């Protein structure tokens, strides 16, 4: 309770400061918007459905791009973790590539795919693939060896061993990486969407800039934060907690 | 660089007891220093279920080679119960892992029914010292696992799971997760899981460490001893 009260006070002070600065009119409102202007942009955006459409379009791309990343990353990560040759060669490359911001893939994507859906998807996949791959690799390595041995001992081989033993055994270790992959994919998506009329949230952001409508820019930013927070805080946290309870990693209450 | 071969610790020794139907109650354990294969009654005509031929295992540690197991031969016939004893670190677990096919010996062969085997197989099931129960599965699903891998039908799996859980007195914990059980109960789950796969050779690594005295005397042990066509090796 005390914590919630502190948070309320913190945000109240923040908004009061914002109101004060806006009231002082140091900058014109199209550069520094008022809180009620942003609120209006938010409700207006939802009312004329442009925000709903943008969210739907962005989420669709997100699910597709992230899905591809997870599937590819799983194969790559497990390959690297279970093959010494791949680990020594590709392992280093993966780590060094991770320091490359995903937006760096954008010029390449535009040249390869043009201003299309595919270019955005490519940026999303490249943005999250590496972190998913590295998470899978780590998860596979952190997993206690006994599970793999017990699985083989009980007759599980190859795909069955992977599907029934190695994958579930490493799940608690890789879920953190999957969460990180989601965050990276989300960022890449928004930057990717800014490049052309793509209907997504990123494009709404650029539209706000083009129209010198700072209220809309801030409103869309709030939306992006909110969606990121909801997915991270609700979806992934719940999955993480459930896994940990089921695996007995945290004391069951 | 020449490999530096040296003995890590004293080798495991073997103490065996043959349980024939007529002598089931006679529990006589013999212990000896150094590897020894015990004389076995009416065994000469039978082919051994398990036989090890010149099994050695060495591995690299800090640049030098460590000889963990040095040239072990042994034969175990169906119905026999072989017990491997020795100080900790002498290679008991490693030997069981080799028989189970989880590691490859540096030299020598493991033979089952006079055929060289490589890799794991459901004809040889090992109960690990650390059990290796799957925490993401319920007790029932754990027991079912080996049968599922063997491709048994759902009905058959359910029936056998029920049977083996009753055998180890864990029927009411079928839907619990393993971390909700005590150490001894977990060990019984591992026992049920191994028995349910119905192997020809049962390998047990410190199998009764966490079991209480009552359970040790009870049905599990009786059951382990009851299959006359099974070879059992415990370390």
Tab-separated table of C-alpha atoms in Angstrom:
chain	number	residue	atom	x	y	z
A	1	UNK	CA	0.000	0.000	0.000
A	2	UNK	CA	2.736	2.397	0.984
A	3	UNK	CA	4.492	1.653	-2.266
A	4	UNK	CA	1.397	2.431	-4.317
A	5	UNK	CA	0.946	5.704	-2.409
A	6	UNK	CA	4.522	6.691	-3.160
A	7	UNK	CA	4.015	5.946	-6.838
A	8	UNK	CA	0.838	8.051	-6.933
A	9	UNK	CA	2.671	10.959	-5.313
A	10	UNK	CA	5.573	10.599	-7.746
A	11	UNK	CA	3.371	10.701	-10.825
A	12	UNK	CA	1.267	13.529	-9.371
A	13	UNK	CA	4.406	15.631	-8.952
A	14	UNK	CA	5.540	14.769	-12.473
A	15	UNK	CA	2.229	15.810	-14.014
A	16	UNK	CA	2.073	18.976	-11.887
A	17	UNK	CA	5.513	19.952	-13.172
A	18	UNK	CA	4.341	19.305	-16.702
A	19	UNK	CA	1.215	21.446	-16.172
A	20	UNK	CA	3.301	24.257	-14.662
A	21	UNK	CA	5.774	24.232	-17.557
A	22	UNK	CA	2.947	24.226	-20.091
A	23	UNK	CA	1.162	27.073	-18.227
A	24	UNK	CA	4.322	29.166	-18.264
A	25	UNK	CA	4.172	29.019	-22.075
A	26	UNK	CA	7.935	29.144	-22.494
A	27	UNK	CA	7.578	27.085	-25.688
A	28	UNK	CA	4.690	27.115	-28.155
A	29	UNK	CA	2.187	24.253	-27.631
A	30	UNK	CA	3.133	22.440	-30.870
A	31	UNK	CA	6.595	21.981	-29.402
A	32	UNK	CA	5.667	21.453	-25.777
A	33	UNK	CA	2.130	20.096	-25.484
A	34	UNK	CA	-0.135	20.349	-22.464
A	35	UNK	CA	-1.287	17.219	-20.603
A	36	UNK	CA	-4.907	17.834	-21.619
A	37	UNK	CA	-3.811	18.235	-25.234
A	38	UNK	CA	-2.191	14.803	-25.068
A	39	UNK	CA	-5.268	13.357	-23.364
A	40	UNK	CA	-7.414	14.803	-26.138
A	41	UNK	CA	-5.134	13.286	-28.793
A	42	UNK	CA	-5.372	9.920	-27.016
A	43	UNK	CA	-9.178	9.880	-26.792
A	44	UNK	CA	-9.489	11.346	-30.276
A	45	UNK	CA	-7.204	8.690	-31.723
A	46	UNK	CA	-9.226	5.914	-30.175
A	47	UNK	CA	-12.520	7.559	-31.188
A	48	UNK	CA	-11.675	7.849	-34.875
A	49	UNK	CA	-10.266	4.300	-34.719
A	50	UNK	CA	-6.856	5.325	-36.104
A	51	UNK	CA	-5.160	4.107	-32.896
A	52	UNK	CA	-7.031	0.802	-32.933
A	53	UNK	CA	-6.040	0.187	-36.540
A	54	UNK	CA	-2.415	1.111	-35.803
A	55	UNK	CA	-2.315	-1.223	-32.773
A	56	UNK	CA	-3.840	-4.083	-34.752
A	57	UNK	CA	-1.439	-3.627	-37.667
A	58	UNK	CA	1.597	-3.342	-35.407
A	59	UNK	CA	0.603	-6.317	-33.285
A	60	UNK	CA	0.086	-8.467	-36.353
A	61	UNK	CA	3.591	-7.644	-37.575
A	62	UNK	CA	4.941	-8.178	-34.106
A	63	UNK	CA	3.429	-11.643	-33.720
A	64	UNK	CA	4.621	-12.692	-37.158
A	65	UNK	CA	8.152	-11.284	-36.786
A	66	UNK	CA	8.593	-12.465	-33.221
A	67	UNK	CA	7.204	-15.881	-34.119
A	68	UNK	CA	9.783	-16.258	-36.880
A	69	UNK	CA	12.523	-15.095	-34.492
A	70	UNK	CA	11.591	-17.601	-31.811
A	71	UNK	CA	11.374	-20.507	-34.237
A	72	UNK	CA	14.672	-19.656	-35.941
A	73	UNK	CA	16.365	-18.684	-32.686
A	74	UNK	CA	15.398	-21.977	-31.094
A	75	UNK	CA	16.995	-23.988	-33.870
A	76	UNK	CA	20.085	-21.774	-34.031
A	77	UNK	CA	20.548	-21.529	-30.263
A	78	UNK	CA	20.191	-25.229	-29.659
A	79	UNK	CA	22.457	-25.950	-32.591
A	80	UNK	CA	25.144	-23.683	-31.210
A	81	UNK	CA	24.742	-25.079	-27.704
A	82	UNK	CA	24.990	-28.710	-28.702
A	83	UNK	CA	27.635	-28.541	-31.415
A	84	UNK	CA	31.171	-27.641	-30.508
A	85	UNK	CA	32.118	-26.556	-34.021
A	86	UNK	CA	29.137	-24.224	-34.305
A	87	UNK	CA	29.820	-22.849	-30.840
A	88	UNK	CA	33.408	-22.000	-31.643
A	89	UNK	CA	32.593	-20.428	-34.988
A	90	UNK	CA	29.100	-18.993	-34.877
A	91	UNK	CA	28.970	-18.356	-31.125
A	92	UNK	CA	31.402	-15.456	-31.340
A	93	UNK	CA	29.737	-14.028	-34.427
A	94	UNK	CA	26.347	-14.020	-32.706
A	95	UNK	CA	27.658	-12.144	-29.692
A	96	UNK	CA	29.411	-9.537	-31.841
A	97	UNK	CA	26.368	-9.094	-34.081
A	98	UNK	CA	24.247	-8.411	-31.028
A	99	UNK	CA	26.051	-5.127	-30.493
A	100	UNK	CA	24.651	-3.945	-33.829
A	101	UNK	CA	21.455	-1.883	-33.325
A	102	UNK	CA	18.634	-3.451	-35.304
A	103	UNK	CA	17.941	-0.222	-37.190
A	104	UNK	CA	21.279	-0.729	-38.951
A	105	UNK	CA	19.592	-3.501	-40.923
A	106	UNK	CA	17.076	-1.039	-42.306
A	107	UNK	CA	19.042	0.276	-45.324
A	108	UNK	CA	19.777	-3.316	-46.266
A	109	UNK	CA	16.144	-4.317	-45.822
A	110	UNK	CA	14.893	-1.446	-47.966
A	111	UNK	CA	17.340	-2.315	-50.735
A	112	UNK	CA	16.451	-5.979	-50.636
A	113	UNK	CA	12.706	-5.817	-50.136
A	114	UNK	CA	11.773	-2.250	-51.068
A	115	UNK	CA	9.318	-0.256	-48.952
A	116	UNK	CA	7.258	-3.292	-48.156
A	117	UNK	CA	5.891	-5.306	-45.280
A	118	UNK	CA	8.812	-7.698	-45.722
A	119	UNK	CA	11.364	-4.979	-45.004
A	120	UNK	CA	9.741	-4.246	-41.628
A	121	UNK	CA	9.489	-7.928	-40.794
A	122	UNK	CA	13.144	-8.365	-41.666
A	123	UNK	CA	14.146	-5.601	-39.245
A	124	UNK	CA	11.960	-7.098	-36.498
A	125	UNK	CA	13.432	-10.554	-37.012
A	126	UNK	CA	17.008	-9.270	-37.099
A	127	UNK	CA	16.347	-7.188	-33.989
A	128	UNK	CA	15.175	-10.080	-31.843
A	129	UNK	CA	16.678	-13.172	-33.439
A	130	UNK	CA	20.097	-12.742	-31.883
A	131	UNK	CA	18.891	-12.238	-28.342
A	132	UNK	CA	16.507	-15.194	-28.650
A	133	UNK	CA	19.324	-17.335	-30.049
A	134	UNK	CA	21.718	-16.374	-27.275
A	135	UNK	CA	19.014	-16.950	-24.657
A	136	UNK	CA	18.324	-20.413	-26.057
A	137	UNK	CA	22.007	-21.243	-26.075
A	138	UNK	CA	22.443	-20.076	-22.490
A	139	UNK	CA	19.303	-21.868	-21.388
A	140	UNK	CA	20.445	-25.086	-22.944
A	141	UNK	CA	23.833	-24.772	-21.213
A	142	UNK	CA	22.441	-23.831	-17.825
A	143	UNK	CA	20.021	-26.728	-17.849
A	144	UNK	CA	21.227	-29.455	-15.473
A	145	UNK	CA	22.811	-32.279	-17.488
A	146	UNK	CA	20.958	-34.929	-15.525
A	147	UNK	CA	17.701	-34.291	-17.441
A	148	UNK	CA	19.272	-35.059	-20.785
A	149	UNK	CA	20.876	-38.198	-19.366
A	150	UNK	CA	17.646	-39.327	-17.714
A	151	UNK	CA	15.779	-38.737	-20.950
A	152	UNK	CA	18.220	-40.754	-23.015
A	153	UNK	CA	18.226	-43.422	-20.360
A	154	UNK	CA	14.444	-43.767	-20.643
A	155	UNK	CA	14.605	-44.176	-24.393
A	156	UNK	CA	14.163	-40.614	-25.687
A	157	UNK	CA	16.210	-39.897	-28.808
A	158	UNK	CA	16.760	-37.022	-31.208
A	159	UNK	CA	13.517	-35.131	-31.758
A	160	UNK	CA	11.699	-36.856	-28.907
A	161	UNK	CA	14.576	-36.028	-26.575
A	162	UNK	CA	14.491	-32.412	-27.690
A	163	UNK	CA	10.721	-32.034	-27.536
A	164	UNK	CA	9.950	-33.995	-24.370
A	165	UNK	CA	13.084	-33.331	-22.327
A	166	UNK	CA	15.549	-30.676	-23.476
A	167	UNK	CA	12.990	-28.037	-24.391
A	168	UNK	CA	10.835	-28.254	-21.233
A	169	UNK	CA	13.932	-28.631	-19.059
A	170	UNK	CA	15.431	-25.407	-20.357
A	171	UNK	CA	12.168	-23.411	-20.467
A	172	UNK	CA	12.617	-21.612	-17.136
A	173	UNK	CA	16.068	-20.558	-18.305
A	174	UNK	CA	15.016	-19.354	-21.738
A	175	UNK	CA	11.837	-17.516	-20.810
A	176	UNK	CA	13.865	-14.518	-19.640
A	177	UNK	CA	15.587	-14.441	-23.002
A	178	UNK	CA	12.280	-14.715	-24.817
A	179	UNK	CA	11.078	-11.714	-22.856
A	180	UNK	CA	14.157	-9.735	-23.847
A	181	UNK	CA	13.660	-10.818	-27.446
A	182	UNK	CA	10.129	-9.446	-27.328
A	183	UNK	CA	11.356	-6.084	-26.058
A	184	UNK	CA	13.972	-5.901	-28.819
A	185	UNK	CA	11.419	-6.873	-31.457
A	186	UNK	CA	9.025	-4.196	-30.226
A	187	UNK	CA	11.675	-1.483	-30.511
A	188	UNK	CA	12.785	-2.645	-33.957
A	189	UNK	CA	9.195	-2.713	-35.146
A	190	UNK	CA	8.480	0.881	-34.164
A	191	UNK	CA	11.679	2.114	-35.825
A	192	UNK	CA	10.952	0.029	-38.905
A	193	UNK	CA	7.453	1.401	-39.201
A	194	UNK	CA	8.697	4.965	-39.255
A	195	UNK	CA	10.188	4.660	-42.726
A	196	UNK	CA	7.048	4.673	-44.858
A	197	UNK	CA	3.245	4.745	-44.840
A	198	UNK	CA	2.940	1.505	-43.001
A	199	UNK	CA	-0.230	2.101	-40.935
A	200	UNK	CA	1.479	1.032	-37.706
A	201	UNK	CA	2.195	2.879	-34.485
A	202	UNK	CA	5.607	4.003	-35.744
A	203	UNK	CA	3.985	5.670	-38.719
A	204	UNK	CA	1.476	7.475	-36.465
A	205	UNK	CA	4.454	8.841	-34.596
A	206	UNK	CA	6.000	10.178	-37.814
A	207	UNK	CA	2.648	11.561	-38.920
A	208	UNK	CA	2.507	13.556	-35.697
A	209	UNK	CA	5.899	15.000	-36.532
A	210	UNK	CA	4.906	15.827	-40.106
A	211	UNK	CA	1.791	17.648	-38.892
A	212	UNK	CA	3.739	19.367	-36.099
A	213	UNK	CA	1.253	17.764	-33.708
A	214	UNK	CA	3.347	17.138	-30.640
A	215	UNK	CA	0.296	16.031	-28.665
A	216	UNK	CA	-0.200	13.111	-31.007
A	217	UNK	CA	3.491	12.200	-30.827
A	218	UNK	CA	3.373	12.075	-27.042
A	219	UNK	CA	0.056	10.194	-27.113
A	220	UNK	CA	1.483	7.512	-29.406
A	221	UNK	CA	4.603	7.290	-27.249
A	222	UNK	CA	2.428	6.677	-24.217
A	223	UNK	CA	0.583	4.011	-26.177
A	224	UNK	CA	3.839	2.280	-27.159
A	225	UNK	CA	5.017	2.288	-23.551
A	226	UNK	CA	1.660	0.988	-22.322
A	227	UNK	CA	1.567	-1.913	-24.771
A	228	UNK	CA	5.174	-2.829	-24.012
A	229	UNK	CA	4.448	-2.731	-20.310
A	230	UNK	CA	1.269	-4.782	-20.575
A	231	UNK	CA	2.941	-7.544	-22.586
A	232	UNK	CA	6.063	-7.585	-20.437
A	233	UNK	CA	4.437	-7.092	-17.052
A	234	UNK	CA	1.366	-9.227	-17.522
A	235	UNK	CA	2.019	-11.857	-20.175
A	236	UNK	CA	5.683	-12.671	-19.597
A	237	UNK	CA	5.695	-12.191	-15.827
A	238	UNK	CA	2.728	-14.539	-15.486
A	239	UNK	CA	4.321	-17.164	-17.690
A	240	UNK	CA	7.596	-16.818	-15.786
A	241	UNK	CA	5.949	-17.132	-12.390
A	242	UNK	CA	3.852	-20.109	-13.445
A	243	UNK	CA	6.876	-21.913	-14.842
A	244	UNK	CA	8.892	-21.280	-11.722
A	245	UNK	CA	6.110	-22.551	-9.508
A	246	UNK	CA	5.574	-25.650	-11.576
A	247	UNK	CA	9.290	-26.421	-11.811
A	248	UNK	CA	9.651	-25.876	-8.071
A	249	UNK	CA	12.242	-23.141	-8.557
A	250	UNK	CA	10.498	-20.913	-6.051
A	251	UNK	CA	9.044	-22.225	-2.812
A	252	UNK	CA	5.381	-22.948	-3.432
A	253	UNK	CA	3.197	-20.875	-1.166
B	1	UNK	CA	52.932	-34.348	-24.722
B	2	UNK	CA	52.785	-37.862	-23.419
B	3	UNK	CA	49.661	-38.787	-21.541
B	4	UNK	CA	50.341	-39.322	-17.917
B	5	UNK	CA	48.408	-42.365	-16.883
B	6	UNK	CA	47.769	-42.942	-13.274
B	7	UNK	CA	45.163	-44.518	-11.104
B	8	UNK	CA	42.741	-42.029	-9.605
B	9	UNK	CA	41.578	-44.112	-6.709
B	10	UNK	CA	41.271	-47.721	-5.857
B	11	UNK	CA	39.042	-49.587	-8.255
B	12	UNK	CA	35.534	-50.617	-7.303
B	13	UNK	CA	35.199	-54.123	-6.064
B	14	UNK	CA	32.266	-56.383	-6.557
B	15	UNK	CA	30.210	-58.284	-4.131
B	16	UNK	CA	27.588	-60.480	-5.556
B	17	UNK	CA	24.793	-62.617	-4.392
B	18	UNK	CA	22.908	-64.989	-6.518
B	19	UNK	CA	19.233	-65.144	-5.773
B	20	UNK	CA	17.755	-68.280	-7.121
B	21	UNK	CA	14.170	-69.119	-6.219
B	22	UNK	CA	15.300	-71.711	-3.738
B	23	UNK	CA	17.775	-69.454	-1.987
B	24	UNK	CA	15.914	-66.192	-2.060
B	25	UNK	CA	16.151	-65.654	1.656
B	26	UNK	CA	19.815	-66.328	1.978
B	27	UNK	CA	21.340	-62.873	2.018
B	28	UNK	CA	25.040	-63.320	2.032
B	29	UNK	CA	27.142	-60.448	0.895
B	30	UNK	CA	30.737	-60.985	0.128
B	31	UNK	CA	33.115	-58.148	-0.170
B	32	UNK	CA	36.570	-58.374	-1.550
B	33	UNK	CA	39.419	-56.067	-2.327
B	34	UNK	CA	39.959	-55.391	-5.995
B	35	UNK	CA	37.693	-56.324	-8.863
B	36	UNK	CA	36.394	-59.824	-8.499
B	37	UNK	CA	33.746	-61.786	-10.269
B	38	UNK	CA	32.120	-64.141	-7.887
B	39	UNK	CA	31.513	-67.786	-8.501
B	40	UNK	CA	27.908	-68.312	-9.373
B	41	UNK	CA	25.897	-71.484	-9.030
B	42	UNK	CA	24.405	-73.123	-12.142
B	43	UNK	CA	25.548	-70.249	-14.253
B	44	UNK	CA	28.116	-71.902	-16.428
B	45	UNK	CA	25.676	-73.022	-19.092
B	46	UNK	CA	23.784	-69.762	-19.457
B	47	UNK	CA	24.947	-66.885	-21.591
B	48	UNK	CA	25.452	-63.779	-19.503
B	49	UNK	CA	22.823	-61.051	-19.709
B	50	UNK	CA	25.375	-58.317	-19.209
B	51	UNK	CA	29.042	-58.699	-19.807
B	52	UNK	CA	31.796	-56.140	-19.766
B	53	UNK	CA	34.975	-56.851	-21.694
B	54	UNK	CA	38.048	-54.891	-20.752
B	55	UNK	CA	36.195	-51.691	-19.952
B	56	UNK	CA	38.484	-48.705	-19.332
B	57	UNK	CA	37.679	-45.054	-19.114
B	58	UNK	CA	40.070	-42.165	-18.878
B	59	UNK	CA	39.556	-38.476	-19.328
B	60	UNK	CA	41.592	-35.310	-19.394
B	61	UNK	CA	41.842	-33.113	-16.336
B	62	UNK	CA	44.192	-30.145	-16.237
B	63	UNK	CA	46.345	-31.553	-18.992
B	64	UNK	CA	46.938	-34.953	-17.437
B	65	UNK	CA	44.897	-38.041	-18.137
B	66	UNK	CA	42.946	-39.526	-15.318
B	67	UNK	CA	42.241	-43.213	-15.471
B	68	UNK	CA	38.855	-43.594	-13.847
B	69	UNK	CA	38.187	-47.220	-14.679
B	70	UNK	CA	40.943	-49.673	-15.476
B	71	UNK	CA	40.216	-52.800	-17.450
B	72	UNK	CA	37.125	-54.271	-15.839
B	73	UNK	CA	35.589	-57.557	-16.888
B	74	UNK	CA	32.405	-58.853	-15.406
B	75	UNK	CA	29.466	-61.036	-16.239
B	76	UNK	CA	25.979	-60.852	-14.815
B	77	UNK	CA	23.398	-63.462	-15.659
B	78	UNK	CA	19.646	-63.056	-15.776
B	79	UNK	CA	18.188	-63.253	-12.286
B	80	UNK	CA	21.362	-62.163	-10.584
B	81	UNK	CA	21.823	-59.271	-8.256
B	82	UNK	CA	25.296	-57.762	-8.381
B	83	UNK	CA	26.367	-55.160	-5.911
B	84	UNK	CA	29.360	-52.916	-6.541
B	85	UNK	CA	30.984	-51.500	-3.430
B	86	UNK	CA	33.906	-49.175	-2.939
B	87	UNK	CA	34.909	-45.820	-1.518
B	88	UNK	CA	33.419	-42.682	-2.986
B	89	UNK	CA	35.125	-41.526	-6.148
B	90	UNK	CA	36.270	-44.985	-7.128
B	91	UNK	CA	34.109	-45.110	-10.224
B	92	UNK	CA	30.940	-46.940	-9.204
B	93	UNK	CA	28.604	-44.402	-10.800
B	94	UNK	CA	30.806	-44.078	-13.855
B	95	UNK	CA	30.698	-47.821	-14.400
B	96	UNK	CA	26.904	-47.831	-14.201
B	97	UNK	CA	26.734	-44.910	-16.639
B	98	UNK	CA	28.916	-46.893	-19.032
B	99	UNK	CA	26.657	-49.925	-18.844
B	100	UNK	CA	23.626	-47.676	-19.389
B	101	UNK	CA	25.333	-46.341	-22.497
B	102	UNK	CA	25.415	-42.732	-21.359
B	103	UNK	CA	29.180	-42.529	-21.825
B	104	UNK	CA	31.461	-44.321	-24.220
B	105	UNK	CA	34.265	-46.334	-22.666
B	106	UNK	CA	37.799	-45.425	-23.789
B	107	UNK	CA	38.315	-49.070	-24.539
B	108	UNK	CA	36.397	-52.291	-24.144
B	109	UNK	CA	32.827	-53.307	-24.862
B	110	UNK	CA	29.518	-53.631	-23.110
B	111	UNK	CA	27.607	-56.690	-24.250
B	112	UNK	CA	23.974	-57.487	-23.674
B	113	UNK	CA	22.986	-61.042	-24.590
B	114	UNK	CA	26.412	-61.404	-26.213
B	115	UNK	CA	25.776	-58.451	-28.521
B	116	UNK	CA	27.853	-55.302	-28.327
B	117	UNK	CA	25.660	-52.316	-27.482
B	118	UNK	CA	26.404	-48.695	-28.099
B	119	UNK	CA	24.354	-45.864	-26.667
B	120	UNK	CA	21.331	-46.078	-24.450
B	121	UNK	CA	18.511	-48.543	-24.666
B	122	UNK	CA	15.335	-49.239	-22.731
B	123	UNK	CA	16.604	-52.751	-22.043
B	124	UNK	CA	18.939	-51.136	-19.492
B	125	UNK	CA	17.425	-48.583	-17.159
B	126	UNK	CA	19.520	-46.698	-14.650
B	127	UNK	CA	18.198	-45.085	-11.503
B	128	UNK	CA	20.483	-42.116	-11.041
B	129	UNK	CA	21.966	-41.209	-7.695
B	130	UNK	CA	20.494	-37.722	-8.164
B	131	UNK	CA	17.318	-39.354	-9.560
B	132	UNK	CA	16.838	-36.980	-12.502
B	133	UNK	CA	13.062	-36.810	-12.133
B	134	UNK	CA	11.465	-34.326	-14.495
B	135	UNK	CA	10.159	-31.360	-12.482
B	136	UNK	CA	7.793	-30.212	-15.225
B	137	UNK	CA	5.888	-33.491	-15.138
B	138	UNK	CA	3.634	-34.884	-12.455
B	139	UNK	CA	4.562	-38.036	-10.586
B	140	UNK	CA	2.261	-40.058	-12.846
B	141	UNK	CA	3.713	-38.521	-16.009
B	142	UNK	CA	7.222	-39.215	-14.756
B	143	UNK	CA	6.412	-42.888	-14.276
B	144	UNK	CA	4.753	-42.932	-17.680
B	145	UNK	CA	7.677	-41.314	-19.496
B	146	UNK	CA	9.710	-44.378	-20.449
B	147	UNK	CA	6.613	-46.226	-21.628
B	148	UNK	CA	5.614	-43.227	-23.736
B	149	UNK	CA	9.036	-43.193	-25.378
B	150	UNK	CA	8.665	-46.907	-26.067
B	151	UNK	CA	5.379	-46.153	-27.801
B	152	UNK	CA	2.997	-48.056	-25.535
B	153	UNK	CA	-0.715	-47.339	-25.896
B	154	UNK	CA	-2.382	-44.844	-23.579
B	155	UNK	CA	-4.502	-47.505	-21.915
B	156	UNK	CA	-1.522	-49.727	-21.256
B	157	UNK	CA	0.487	-46.794	-19.920
B	158	UNK	CA	-2.275	-45.762	-17.557
B	159	UNK	CA	-2.718	-49.254	-16.216
B	160	UNK	CA	0.986	-49.780	-15.622
B	161	UNK	CA	1.428	-46.327	-14.094
B	162	UNK	CA	-1.330	-47.140	-11.630
B	163	UNK	CA	0.211	-50.503	-10.851
B	164	UNK	CA	3.738	-49.244	-10.242
B	165	UNK	CA	2.593	-46.232	-8.240
B	166	UNK	CA	0.629	-48.541	-5.975
B	167	UNK	CA	3.695	-50.718	-5.665
B	168	UNK	CA	5.727	-47.857	-4.238
B	169	UNK	CA	2.792	-46.577	-2.151
B	170	UNK	CA	2.422	-43.311	-4.028
B	171	UNK	CA	-1.005	-43.764	-5.611
B	172	UNK	CA	-2.460	-40.652	-4.054
B	173	UNK	CA	0.455	-38.511	-5.286
B	174	UNK	CA	-0.101	-39.281	-8.969
B	175	UNK	CA	-0.914	-35.659	-9.809
B	176	UNK	CA	1.640	-34.011	-7.528
B	177	UNK	CA	4.825	-32.469	-8.814
B	178	UNK	CA	8.079	-33.999	-7.690
B	179	UNK	CA	9.262	-30.945	-5.763
B	180	UNK	CA	6.234	-31.335	-3.518
B	181	UNK	CA	7.449	-34.729	-2.312
B	182	UNK	CA	9.995	-35.723	0.302
B	183	UNK	CA	13.368	-37.192	-0.599
B	184	UNK	CA	12.330	-40.761	0.079
B	185	UNK	CA	9.116	-40.366	-1.871
B	186	UNK	CA	11.051	-38.954	-4.822
B	187	UNK	CA	13.329	-41.934	-4.738
B	188	UNK	CA	10.323	-44.204	-4.894
B	189	UNK	CA	9.044	-42.270	-7.928
B	190	UNK	CA	12.389	-42.869	-9.625
B	191	UNK	CA	12.123	-46.544	-8.743
B	192	UNK	CA	8.597	-46.756	-10.156
B	193	UNK	CA	9.691	-44.903	-13.290
B	194	UNK	CA	12.516	-47.356	-13.890
B	195	UNK	CA	10.433	-50.453	-13.129
B	196	UNK	CA	7.548	-49.271	-15.315
B	197	UNK	CA	9.831	-49.293	-18.342
B	198	UNK	CA	10.302	-53.023	-17.580
B	199	UNK	CA	13.978	-53.283	-18.463
B	200	UNK	CA	15.947	-56.516	-18.708
B	201	UNK	CA	18.719	-54.936	-16.696
B	202	UNK	CA	18.055	-52.653	-13.783
B	203	UNK	CA	20.970	-50.426	-12.811
B	204	UNK	CA	20.737	-48.630	-9.505
B	205	UNK	CA	23.119	-45.969	-8.268
B	206	UNK	CA	22.820	-45.776	-4.475
B	207	UNK	CA	19.235	-46.908	-4.837
B	208	UNK	CA	18.107	-47.054	-1.232
B	209	UNK	CA	19.939	-44.069	0.201
B	210	UNK	CA	16.887	-42.018	1.148
B	211	UNK	CA	14.433	-44.840	1.753
B	212	UNK	CA	13.403	-45.541	5.307
B	213	UNK	CA	13.876	-48.966	6.815
B	214	UNK	CA	10.229	-49.983	6.440
B	215	UNK	CA	10.113	-49.167	2.740
B	216	UNK	CA	13.377	-50.936	2.131
B	217	UNK	CA	11.889	-54.128	3.484
B	218	UNK	CA	8.632	-53.668	1.688
B	219	UNK	CA	7.260	-54.284	-1.699
B	220	UNK	CA	9.785	-52.416	-3.828
B	221	UNK	CA	12.624	-54.629	-2.850
B	222	UNK	CA	10.428	-57.679	-3.019
B	223	UNK	CA	9.447	-56.661	-6.503
B	224	UNK	CA	12.969	-55.907	-7.623
B	225	UNK	CA	13.932	-59.372	-6.529
B	226	UNK	CA	10.904	-61.065	-7.994
B	227	UNK	CA	11.658	-60.971	-11.706
B	228	UNK	CA	13.850	-63.963	-12.278
B	229	UNK	CA	14.739	-62.973	-15.831
B	230	UNK	CA	16.089	-59.566	-14.909
B	231	UNK	CA	19.668	-58.742	-14.109
B	232	UNK	CA	20.231	-56.092	-11.467
B	233	UNK	CA	23.379	-54.173	-10.792
B	234	UNK	CA	23.586	-51.662	-8.013
B	235	UNK	CA	26.391	-49.388	-7.054
